[in-house]
Every structure is written in C-alpha cells, then in structure tokens.
Coordinates of C-alpha atoms and ligand atoms in Angstrom, one line a residue:
X1 CA 0.0 0.0 0.0
X2 CA 2.8 2.4 0.9
X3 CA 4.6 1.7 -2.3
X4 CA 1.4 2.2 -4.3
X5 CA 1.0 5.6 -2.7
X6 CA 4.7 6.5 -3.2
X7 CA 4.9 5.4 -6.8
X8 CA 1.5 6.4 -8.1
X9 CA 0.2 9.1 -5.8
X10 CA -2.5 9.1 -3.1
X11 CA -5.4 9.1 -5.6
X12 CA -4.4 5.7 -6.9
X13 CA -3.7 4.6 -3.3
X14 CA -7.3 5.6 -2.3
X15 CA -8.8 3.6 -5.3
X16 CA -6.8 0.6 -4.2
X17 CA -8.1 0.9 -0.7
X18 CA -11.7 1.1 -2.1
X19 CA -11.1 -2.1 -4.1
X20 CA -9.7 -3.9 -1.0
X21 CA -12.8 -2.8 1.0
X22 CA -15.0 -4.2 -1.8
X23 CA -13.3 -7.6 -1.4
X24 CA -13.6 -7.4 2.3
X25 CA -17.3 -6.8 2.0
X26 CA -17.7 -9.7 -0.4
X27 CA -15.9 -12.1 1.8
X28 CA -17.6 -11.0 5.1
X29 CA -21.2 -10.0 4.1
X30 CA -22.6 -10.7 7.6
X31 CA -19.7 -9.5 9.7
X32 CA -18.7 -6.0 10.8
X33 CA -15.7 -4.6 8.8
X34 CA -14.0 -1.4 10.0
X35 CA -11.0 0.5 8.8
X36 CA -8.6 1.1 11.7
X37 CA -6.4 3.5 9.7
X38 CA -3.9 3.3 6.9
X39 CA -4.1 -0.2 5.4
X40 CA -5.3 -1.8 8.6
X41 CA -8.8 -3.2 9.0
X42 CA -10.8 -4.9 11.7
X43 CA -13.1 -7.8 10.9
X44 CA -15.5 -8.4 13.8
X45 CA -16.9 -11.9 13.4
X46 CA -19.8 -12.6 15.6
X47 CA -20.5 -16.0 17.2
X48 CA -17.7 -17.8 15.5
X49 CA -15.0 -19.9 17.0
X50 CA -11.4 -20.2 15.6
X51 CA -12.4 -23.4 13.6
X52 CA -15.1 -21.6 11.7
X53 CA -13.2 -18.3 11.3
X54 CA -10.0 -19.7 9.8
X55 CA -11.4 -21.1 6.5
X56 CA -13.2 -17.8 5.9
X57 CA -10.1 -15.8 6.5
X58 CA -8.0 -18.0 4.3
X59 CA -10.5 -17.7 1.5
X60 CA -10.4 -13.9 1.9
X61 CA -6.7 -13.8 1.7
X62 CA -6.6 -15.9 -1.5
X63 CA -9.2 -13.6 -3.0
X64 CA -7.2 -10.5 -2.0
X65 CA -4.1 -11.7 -3.8
X66 CA -5.9 -11.7 -7.2
X67 CA -4.5 -8.9 -9.3
X68 CA -6.2 -5.5 -8.9
X69 CA -6.2 -3.2 -12.0
X70 CA -6.6 0.5 -11.5
X71 CA -6.2 2.8 -14.5
X72 CA -4.2 0.2 -16.3
X73 CA -1.8 -0.4 -13.4
X74 CA -1.8 -3.9 -12.0
X75 CA -1.4 -4.3 -8.2
X76 CA -0.7 -7.5 -6.3
X77 CA -1.7 -7.2 -2.7
X78 CA -0.9 -9.4 0.2
X79 CA -2.5 -9.4 3.6
X80 CA -1.5 -10.5 7.2
X81 CA -4.1 -11.4 9.8
X82 CA -3.9 -11.6 13.6
X83 CA -6.8 -13.3 15.3
X84 CA -8.0 -12.8 18.9
X85 CA -11.1 -14.1 20.6
X86 CA -13.5 -12.7 23.1
X87 CA -13.7 -13.5 26.0
X88 CA -10.7 -15.9 25.9
X89 CA -8.1 -13.2 25.1
X90 CA -9.6 -10.3 26.8
X91 CA -12.8 -8.5 27.7
X92 CA -12.0 -5.0 26.5
X93 CA -11.6 -3.6 22.9
X94 CA -8.2 -2.2 23.8
X95 CA -7.0 -5.6 25.1
X96 CA -8.3 -7.5 22.1
X97 CA -6.9 -5.0 19.6
X98 CA -3.5 -5.0 21.4
X99 CA -3.3 -8.8 21.1
X100 CA -4.6 -8.8 17.6
X101 CA -1.8 -6.4 16.7
X102 CA 0.8 -8.6 18.3
X103 CA -0.5 -11.6 16.3
X104 CA -0.7 -9.5 13.1
X105 CA 2.9 -8.4 13.4
X106 CA 4.0 -12.0 13.9
X107 CA 2.0 -12.9 10.8
X108 CA 3.8 -10.2 8.9
X109 CA 7.3 -11.4 10.0
X110 CA 6.7 -15.1 9.7
X111 CA 5.7 -17.1 6.7
X112 CA 2.2 -17.7 7.8
X113 CA -0.4 -15.2 6.7
X114 CA -2.7 -15.8 9.7
X115 CA -1.6 -16.0 13.3
X116 CA -3.9 -16.9 16.1
X117 CA -2.9 -15.0 19.3
X118 CA -1.5 -17.1 22.1
X119 CA -0.1 -16.3 25.6
X120 CA 3.4 -17.4 24.4
X121 CA 3.2 -14.7 21.8
X122 CA 2.3 -12.2 24.5
X123 CA 5.2 -13.4 26.7
X124 CA 7.6 -13.2 23.7
X125 CA 6.5 -9.6 23.0
X126 CA 6.8 -8.6 26.6
X127 CA 10.3 -10.1 26.7
X128 CA 11.2 -8.3 23.5
X129 CA 10.0 -5.0 25.0
X130 CA 11.9 -5.5 28.2
X131 CA 15.0 -6.5 26.3
X132 CA 14.8 -3.4 24.1
X133 CA 14.4 -1.1 27.1
X134 CA 17.1 -2.8 29.2
X135 CA 19.5 -2.9 26.2
X136 CA 19.4 0.8 25.9
X137 CA 21.2 1.3 29.3
X138 CA 23.1 -1.9 29.5
X139 CA 26.4 -0.4 28.4
X140 CA 26.3 2.5 30.8
X141 CA 25.3 0.1 33.6
X142 CA 28.3 -2.0 32.9
X143 CA 26.2 -5.2 32.3
X144 CA 28.4 -6.7 29.5
X145 CA 31.4 -8.8 29.9
X146 CA 33.5 -10.9 27.6
X147 CA 34.5 -14.5 27.4
X148 CA 37.1 -16.2 25.2
X149 CA 37.0 -19.5 23.4
X150 CA 40.3 -21.1 22.4
X151 CA 40.8 -22.4 18.9
X152 CA 43.1 -25.3 18.5
X153 CA 45.5 -26.2 15.6
X154 CA 44.3 -29.6 14.4
X155 CA 47.9 -30.7 13.6
X156 CA 49.9 -29.5 16.5
X157 CA 47.3 -29.4 19.2
X158 CA 48.5 -25.9 20.2
X159 CA 46.3 -22.9 20.8
X160 CA 45.9 -21.1 17.5
X161 CA 43.7 -18.2 18.6
X162 CA 40.9 -16.9 20.8
X163 CA 37.4 -15.9 19.8
X164 CA 35.8 -13.1 21.9
X165 CA 32.2 -13.7 22.7
X166 CA 30.0 -11.1 24.5
X167 CA 27.8 -11.9 27.5
X168 CA 25.0 -9.8 29.0
X169 CA 24.0 -10.1 32.7
X170 CA 20.9 -8.0 33.3
X171 CA 19.2 -7.6 36.7
X172 CA 15.7 -8.2 35.2
X173 CA 16.4 -10.7 32.5
X174 CA 19.3 -12.6 34.0
X175 CA 22.0 -13.9 31.6
X176 CA 20.9 -13.2 28.1
X177 CA 22.6 -15.1 25.2
X178 CA 24.0 -13.1 22.3
X179 CA 21.7 -14.9 19.9
X180 CA 18.8 -13.3 21.8
X181 CA 20.0 -9.7 21.9
X182 CA 22.5 -9.1 19.0
X183 CA 19.7 -8.8 16.4
X184 CA 17.9 -6.2 18.6
X185 CA 21.1 -4.3 19.1
X186 CA 21.5 -4.3 15.3
X187 CA 18.0 -3.1 14.7
X188 CA 18.2 -0.4 17.3
X189 CA 21.7 0.8 16.4
X190 CA 23.2 0.0 19.8
X191 CA 25.5 -2.5 18.1
X192 CA 27.8 0.3 17.2
X193 CA 28.7 1.2 20.8
X194 CA 28.5 -2.4 22.0
X195 CA 30.9 -3.4 19.2
X196 CA 33.3 -0.7 20.2
X197 CA 33.1 -1.9 23.8
X198 CA 34.0 -5.4 22.7
X199 CA 37.0 -4.2 20.7
X200 CA 38.3 -2.0 23.5
X201 CA 37.7 -4.4 26.3
X202 CA 39.1 -7.5 24.6
X203 CA 42.2 -5.7 23.5
X204 CA 42.7 -4.5 27.0
X205 CA 42.1 -7.9 28.6
X206 CA 44.2 -9.8 26.1
X207 CA 47.1 -7.4 26.2
X208 CA 47.2 -7.9 30.0
X209 CA 46.8 -11.7 29.5
X210 CA 49.9 -11.7 27.2
X211 CA 52.0 -9.9 29.7
X212 CA 51.0 -12.4 32.4
X213 CA 51.7 -15.3 30.1
X214 CA 55.2 -14.0 29.2
X215 CA 55.9 -13.8 32.9
X216 CA 54.9 -17.4 33.4
X217 CA 56.8 -18.5 30.3
X218 CA 53.7 -20.4 29.1
X219 CA 53.9 -19.1 25.6
X220 CA 55.0 -22.4 24.3
X221 CA 51.4 -23.8 24.1
X222 CA 50.5 -21.1 21.6
X223 CA 50.7 -22.0 18.0
X224 CA 52.8 -19.0 17.1
X225 CA 54.4 -16.3 19.2
X226 CA 51.4 -14.1 18.6
X227 CA 47.9 -14.5 19.9
X228 CA 45.2 -14.4 17.2
X229 CA 42.3 -12.5 18.7
X230 CA 39.0 -12.9 16.7
X231 CA 36.2 -10.5 17.2
X232 CA 32.7 -10.8 15.8
X233 CA 31.6 -7.8 13.7
X234 CA 28.0 -7.1 12.6
X235 CA 27.4 -5.9 9.1
X236 CA 26.0 -2.6 10.5
X237 CA 29.4 -2.1 12.3
X238 CA 31.4 -2.9 9.2
X239 CA 29.4 -0.5 7.0
X240 CA 29.4 2.2 9.6
X241 CA 31.1 5.5 8.5
X242 CA 34.2 5.4 10.7
X243 CA 34.7 1.7 11.0
X244 CA 37.9 1.5 8.9
X245 CA 39.4 4.5 10.6
X246 CA 38.5 3.2 14.0
X247 CA 40.0 -0.2 13.2
X248 CA 43.2 1.2 11.9
X249 CA 43.5 3.2 15.2
X250 CA 43.0 0.0 17.1
X251 CA 45.5 -1.9 15.0
X252 CA 48.2 0.8 15.4
X253 CA 47.7 2.3 18.8
X254 CA 46.0 -0.4 20.9
X255 CA 47.3 -3.7 19.6
X256 CA 50.6 -4.9 20.9
X257 CA 52.9 -6.7 18.4
X258 CA 52.1 -10.1 19.9
X259 CA 48.4 -9.7 19.2
X260 CA 47.0 -10.3 15.7
X261 CA 43.4 -9.0 15.2
X262 CA 40.9 -11.0 13.1
X263 CA 37.4 -9.8 12.3
X264 CA 34.7 -12.4 12.0
X265 CA 32.0 -11.4 9.5
X266 CA 29.0 -13.4 8.4
X267 CA 27.6 -14.2 5.0
X268 CA 24.7 -11.8 5.4
X269 CA 27.1 -9.1 4.2
X270 CA 26.9 -10.5 0.7
X271 CA 23.3 -9.5 0.4
X272 CA 24.1 -5.9 1.2
X273 CA 26.7 -4.4 -1.0
X274 CA 29.5 -6.7 -2.2
X275 CA 31.5 -3.9 -3.8
X276 CA 31.5 -1.8 -0.6
X277 CA 32.3 -4.9 1.5
X278 CA 35.2 -5.6 -0.9
X279 CA 36.7 -2.2 -0.4
X280 CA 36.2 -2.1 3.4
X281 CA 37.7 -5.6 3.8
X282 CA 40.7 -4.7 1.6
X283 CA 41.4 -1.6 3.7
X284 CA 41.3 -3.7 6.9
X285 CA 43.7 -6.2 5.3
X286 CA 46.0 -3.3 4.5
X287 CA 46.1 -2.5 8.2
X288 CA 47.2 -6.1 8.9
X289 CA 43.8 -7.2 10.2
X290 CA 42.7 -10.7 9.1
X291 CA 39.2 -11.6 7.8
X292 CA 37.3 -14.7 8.9
X293 CA 34.0 -15.8 7.3
X294 CA 31.9 -17.0 10.2
X295 CA 29.0 -19.6 10.1
X296 CA 30.1 -20.6 6.6
X297 CA 27.5 -22.6 4.7
X298 CA 24.4 -21.2 6.3
X299 CA 24.1 -18.0 4.3
X300 CA 24.2 -16.4 0.9
X301 CA 27.8 -16.4 -0.3
X302 CA 28.5 -17.8 -3.7
X303 CA 31.9 -19.2 -4.6
X304 CA 32.6 -16.4 -7.0
X305 CA 32.0 -13.8 -4.2
X306 CA 34.3 -15.6 -1.8
X307 CA 36.9 -15.5 -4.5
X308 CA 36.6 -11.8 -4.9
X309 CA 36.9 -10.9 -1.2
X310 CA 40.1 -11.0 0.8
X311 CA 39.3 -13.9 3.2
X312 CA 41.8 -15.5 5.5
X313 CA 39.7 -18.1 7.2
X314 CA 36.5 -20.1 6.7
X315 CA 34.5 -21.1 9.9
X316 CA 32.3 -24.1 9.3
X317 CA 29.0 -23.5 11.2
X318 CA 28.4 -25.8 14.2
X319 CA 25.1 -27.0 12.8
X320 CA 27.1 -29.1 10.2
X321 CA 29.5 -30.5 12.8
X322 CA 27.0 -31.7 15.4
X323 CA 25.9 -34.7 13.4
X324 CA 29.0 -35.2 11.3
X325 CA 29.5 -38.7 12.8
X326 CA 25.9 -39.8 12.1
X327 CA 24.8 -38.0 8.9
X328 CA 26.7 -38.7 5.8
X329 CA 25.1 -35.6 4.2
X330 CA 26.6 -33.3 6.8
X331 CA 30.0 -35.1 6.4
X332 CA 29.8 -34.5 2.6
X333 CA 29.1 -30.9 3.1
X334 CA 32.0 -30.4 5.5
X335 CA 34.3 -32.2 3.1
X336 CA 33.2 -29.9 0.3
X337 CA 33.8 -26.8 2.5
X338 CA 37.3 -28.1 3.4
X339 CA 38.1 -28.7 -0.2
X340 CA 36.9 -25.2 -1.2
X341 CA 39.2 -23.9 1.5
X342 CA 42.1 -26.0 0.2
X343 CA 41.6 -25.0 -3.4
X344 CA 41.5 -21.3 -2.5
X345 CA 44.3 -21.7 0.1
X346 CA 42.1 -20.5 2.9
X347 CA 42.4 -22.4 6.2
X348 CA 39.2 -23.9 7.7
X349 CA 38.1 -23.8 11.3
X350 CA 35.4 -26.2 12.5
X351 CA 33.0 -24.7 15.2
X352 CA 31.1 -26.5 17.9
X353 CA 33.4 -29.6 18.1
X354 CA 32.1 -31.4 21.1
X355 CA 33.2 -35.0 20.8
X356 CA 36.5 -36.9 20.1
X357 CA 34.7 -38.7 17.2
X358 CA 33.9 -35.3 15.5
X359 CA 37.5 -34.1 16.0
X360 CA 38.9 -37.4 14.6
X361 CA 36.6 -37.2 11.5
X362 CA 37.6 -33.6 10.9
X363 CA 41.3 -34.4 11.3
X364 CA 41.0 -37.2 8.8
X365 CA 39.5 -34.8 6.4
X366 CA 42.3 -32.3 6.9
X367 CA 40.4 -29.6 8.7
X368 CA 42.9 -27.0 9.9
X369 CA 41.6 -26.1 13.4
X370 CA 38.9 -26.8 15.9
X371 CA 36.8 -24.7 18.3
X372 CA 34.4 -26.3 20.7
X373 CA 33.5 -27.6 24.1
X374 CA 35.7 -30.7 23.6
X375 CA 38.7 -28.3 24.1
X376 CA 37.1 -25.6 26.1
X377 CA 33.9 -23.6 26.7
X378 CA 34.2 -19.8 26.4
X379 CA 36.1 -18.6 29.4
X380 CA 36.3 -15.5 31.5
X381 CA 39.8 -13.9 31.3
X382 CA 41.0 -15.3 34.6
X383 CA 39.7 -18.7 33.7
X384 CA 41.5 -18.4 30.4
X385 CA 44.8 -17.7 32.1
X386 CA 44.3 -20.8 34.2
X387 CA 43.4 -22.9 31.2
X388 CA 46.5 -21.8 29.3
X389 CA 48.8 -22.3 32.2
X390 CA 47.4 -25.8 32.8
X391 CA 47.1 -26.7 29.1
X392 CA 48.4 -30.2 29.0
X393 CA 50.2 -30.0 25.7
X394 CA 51.6 -33.5 26.0
X395 CA 48.2 -35.1 26.4
X396 CA 46.7 -33.1 23.6
X397 CA 49.6 -33.7 21.3
X398 CA 49.4 -37.4 22.0
X399 CA 45.7 -37.3 21.1
X400 CA 46.4 -35.4 18.0
X401 CA 49.2 -37.6 16.8
X402 CA 47.2 -40.8 17.5
X403 CA 44.6 -39.5 15.1
X404 CA 47.0 -39.4 12.1
Ligands
C2E1 P1 29.5 -17.4 16.6 O1 30.4 -16.3 16.3 O2 29.4 -18.4 15.5 O3 30.1 -18.1 17.9 C1 30.1 -19.4 18.2 C2 29.0 -19.8 19.1 O4 29.1 -21.2 19.3 C3 29.2 -19.2 20.5 O5 27.9 -18.9 21.0 C4 29.8 -20.3 21.3 O6 29.6 -20.2 22.7 C5 29.1 -21.5 20.7 N1 29.9 -22.7 20.8 C6 31.2 -22.9 20.8 N2 31.6 -24.2 21.0 C7 30.5 -24.9 21.0 C8 30.2 -26.3 21.1 O7 31.0 -27.1 21.2 N3 28.9 -26.6 21.1 C9 27.9 -25.7 21.1 N4 26.6 -26.1 21.1 N5 28.1 -24.4 21.0 C10 29.4 -24.0 20.9 P2 27.5 -17.6 21.7 O8 28.6 -17.1 22.6 O9 26.1 -17.8 22.3 O10 27.3 -16.6 20.5 C11 26.3 -16.7 19.5 C12 26.5 -15.8 18.4 O11 26.3 -14.4 18.8 C13 27.9 -15.8 17.8 O12 28.1 -16.9 17.0 C14 28.0 -14.5 17.1 O13 27.4 -14.5 15.9 C15 27.2 -13.6 18.1 N6 28.1 -12.8 18.9 C16 28.7 -13.2 20.1 N7 29.5 -12.2 20.5 C17 29.4 -11.2 19.7 C18 29.9 -9.9 19.6 O14 30.7 -9.4 20.4 N8 29.5 -9.1 18.5 C19 28.7 -9.5 17.6 N9 28.4 -8.7 16.6 N10 28.2 -10.8 17.6 C20 28.5 -11.6 18.6
MG2 MG1 32.2 -16.0 15.5
MG3 MG1 30.0 -19.2 14.0

C-alpha cells in the first residue's frame, strides 16, 4: 500500500483501498468490517470460533491476492491477519486489539499469513519490549562482559587463537545469550557502541593476559608467538562510517605486536553491498587485520564472491558439525567446505566440536583447526589464564598424533 502511494500518488492509493474494501465486504457479508487507519482493518466476526473463522479468513486472503487493476496499473496485494477471541483473550476492545496487533505483526514477519494469538506470543512480545528497554542502558550500567574460546590447531594441538564472545548479565532478565540480543542491538543501532566496547575491552584484557603469560613463560602452548584475537563484527558495524578508521587506530595504537586481530563477519554481508564490502575488507587487510568468514555454509555467499573478497579463514557452522558422525550428508558438506578452503588456500576452522569422534573425523578430512566444548567452553579472562597455564600440551599432542 505504501509503495502504491509513493509510486502512483494518493489518488491511486485511495482507489486501491476502495477495491480492498469491496473484497472485504464480499468475503464477510454478515460481519462488521471497520477501517482502523492506513491499510489496517478490523473484521468483527460474531458467534464464530477459531475453527469456523480460519477457513473464511484463508479464503479472503486468497481472493485478496488476485490482481487488482486501477487505471491500467496492476497491483498485487498481500494481507496478514492476527486473530483474537472474546472473551478468551480479553474483555475490552483495547486488550483484544493490542493482542490482535501482536498476532498480526507476527504474521507479517513469519511465513504464515494468519496467526492466532497465544499467551506465548504475548510473553515473547513482553520479553522483547523489556529486552529493548534494558539494552538501551546496558552499556552505561556495565552489564556486558567478555569470554574467550580457544581455537586449537588440528595438527599441533597448540592454541591457534581466541574468539571473543560477548555476555550480558541483566538484573531483570538474567544472563541473556547473544543470539537473543544481538539482532535487537543491530535493529536499534546500539550495536555500534556495543561493538566498540567489545574491541576496547578485549584488546585491554588480552594485552594484559599476554603480559601475564610471558611472565609465566607459558607461551609455548601457543601456535605462534602471537595471539590471534578474533572479534565478531556485525554488518552494521562494518558498514558504519568510521569503521575502517577506528579499526586502523585499534590496529596501530592499541594492539601490541604479539596480538593479531581477526574480524569475523557473516555471509549476510553478501546480500548488502558486495563492492562496498570488498573495499572495506581490503582496507582492513592493509592494516594487517585478518578476515574470517563465520557460520560458513548457512548464508548467501557464492563461490565467486568468496573468491573476490580478501578472506583469510572459513569457519564451518556448528550445525554441520553436530551430526557429522551420524549423517553422511553433513559429512559430505563439511568435506566440500574443506576442499573449497584447500583450493582457495584458505584455512578452515570447525566450530562446535564437542566429541572426540567429531574431532577425529575432521582431522582425517584435513580440517585446519577446531573450536568447541571438547577443548574448552568460552572462558572469562581469569579462567582463560588458568586454562592456558594448565594446558596439557603433551596429552593433547598425543591425542592429535594418535589420530594421524
Ligand atoms: P559465533 O560467532 O558463530 O560463535 C560461536 C558460538 O558457538 C558461541 O555462541 C559459542 O559459545 C558457541 N559454541 C562454541 N563451541 C560450542 C560447542 O562445542 N557446542 C555448542 N553447542 N556451541 C558452541 P554464543 O557465545 O552464544 O554466541 C552466539 C553468536 O552471537 C555468535 O556466533 C556471534 O554470531 C554472536 N556474537 C557473540 N558475541 C558477539 C559480539 O561481540 N559481537 C557480535 N556482533 N556478535 C556476537
Ligand atoms: Mg564468530
Ligand atoms: Mg559461527
């Protein structure tokens, strides 16, 4: 409706609404149809339960999608419906409308055109609202902290790098997983400041960690003399105006020589602007920052686009690893990803390695490194120091050599 107004003017938009109203009247001759505003309508069905209402609503939607021609312009309209019932869902108009709205938004954002309101939906919405409100002040209230997960070289068994993962501890919501709040932080723009916090804090903590390590002469369990520090970067951050400048400042002023920064990006960046991504990633590379493609295999990248971008590492998504020892299809996929890596000379890291069987299969298939609970869960900085100090290289090296 909005695009009809924008492209063809309000007069055409009005005619379109009149036609939609006609179709509503045809489909619901004995019900009350009201226009709420804009392109939103209320259908008040009397004495009907969900079972009777749904077929009528479905029939209406299929009628609505039939092409509408106005002054030789063809429109194709789609509708989303949220359904609430009196008295089950509420006994006031406000309450019923509020809940119908929640169900309607869910219908808009999911693949189903009609969503029946449920209390779970209400709880999800309330959680979302609280999350959004709390997220706005989380940084100033010092509610975020970082954990680090070691990545292990599959050949030597030594620590190849660390991935920084954010954690949020909120007084109302408790510990909230990043999968639950990163997308909200992206949608609200908070991800820019949160991302900066992650970079600042992890560089500070890991610089300090390196100093402590050198003192304890424990550096030998590291793969190289430098620590590879990987940080997850959202597309919004990457495409933000000062990102490259900010990163070059980090690389020069705040990164000691023994820390190598890697940014982990996801394939969603390919649907935005490949050319822009290419130039940003190349500039980062020029600053000595490495680029890792996270959750590889789950998104939108094509082989040709990978080849065009400066990529230093592919991370196989953990969803492919979890059943690698049971599902031959998952194994074939992982084998293909490893061979893509080999043919482009890009090392491959497997995420979510939880069992010895998975590690053994990945080793046999020449996967370059592992990350997962088998080696370590993500650790707070103090725990990481303990982990590294106690890292039993001998045992691990034995395990690795026995698998070759
Ligand atoms: P990711 O970057 O793919 O991180 C790997 C996720 O797998 C982490 O979840 C990690 O805790 C989990 N994981 C590691 N090993 C295992 C394992 O053996 N088994 C299982 N089941 N899981 C394992 P986490 O920490 O919950 O993070 C989820 C996602 O949130 C991350 O996926 C990343 O996309 C995003 N994220 C985390 N921290 C940040 C951040 O600082 N900035 C941004 N933009 N995104 C972040
Ligand atoms: Mg990652
Ligand atoms: Mg990942």
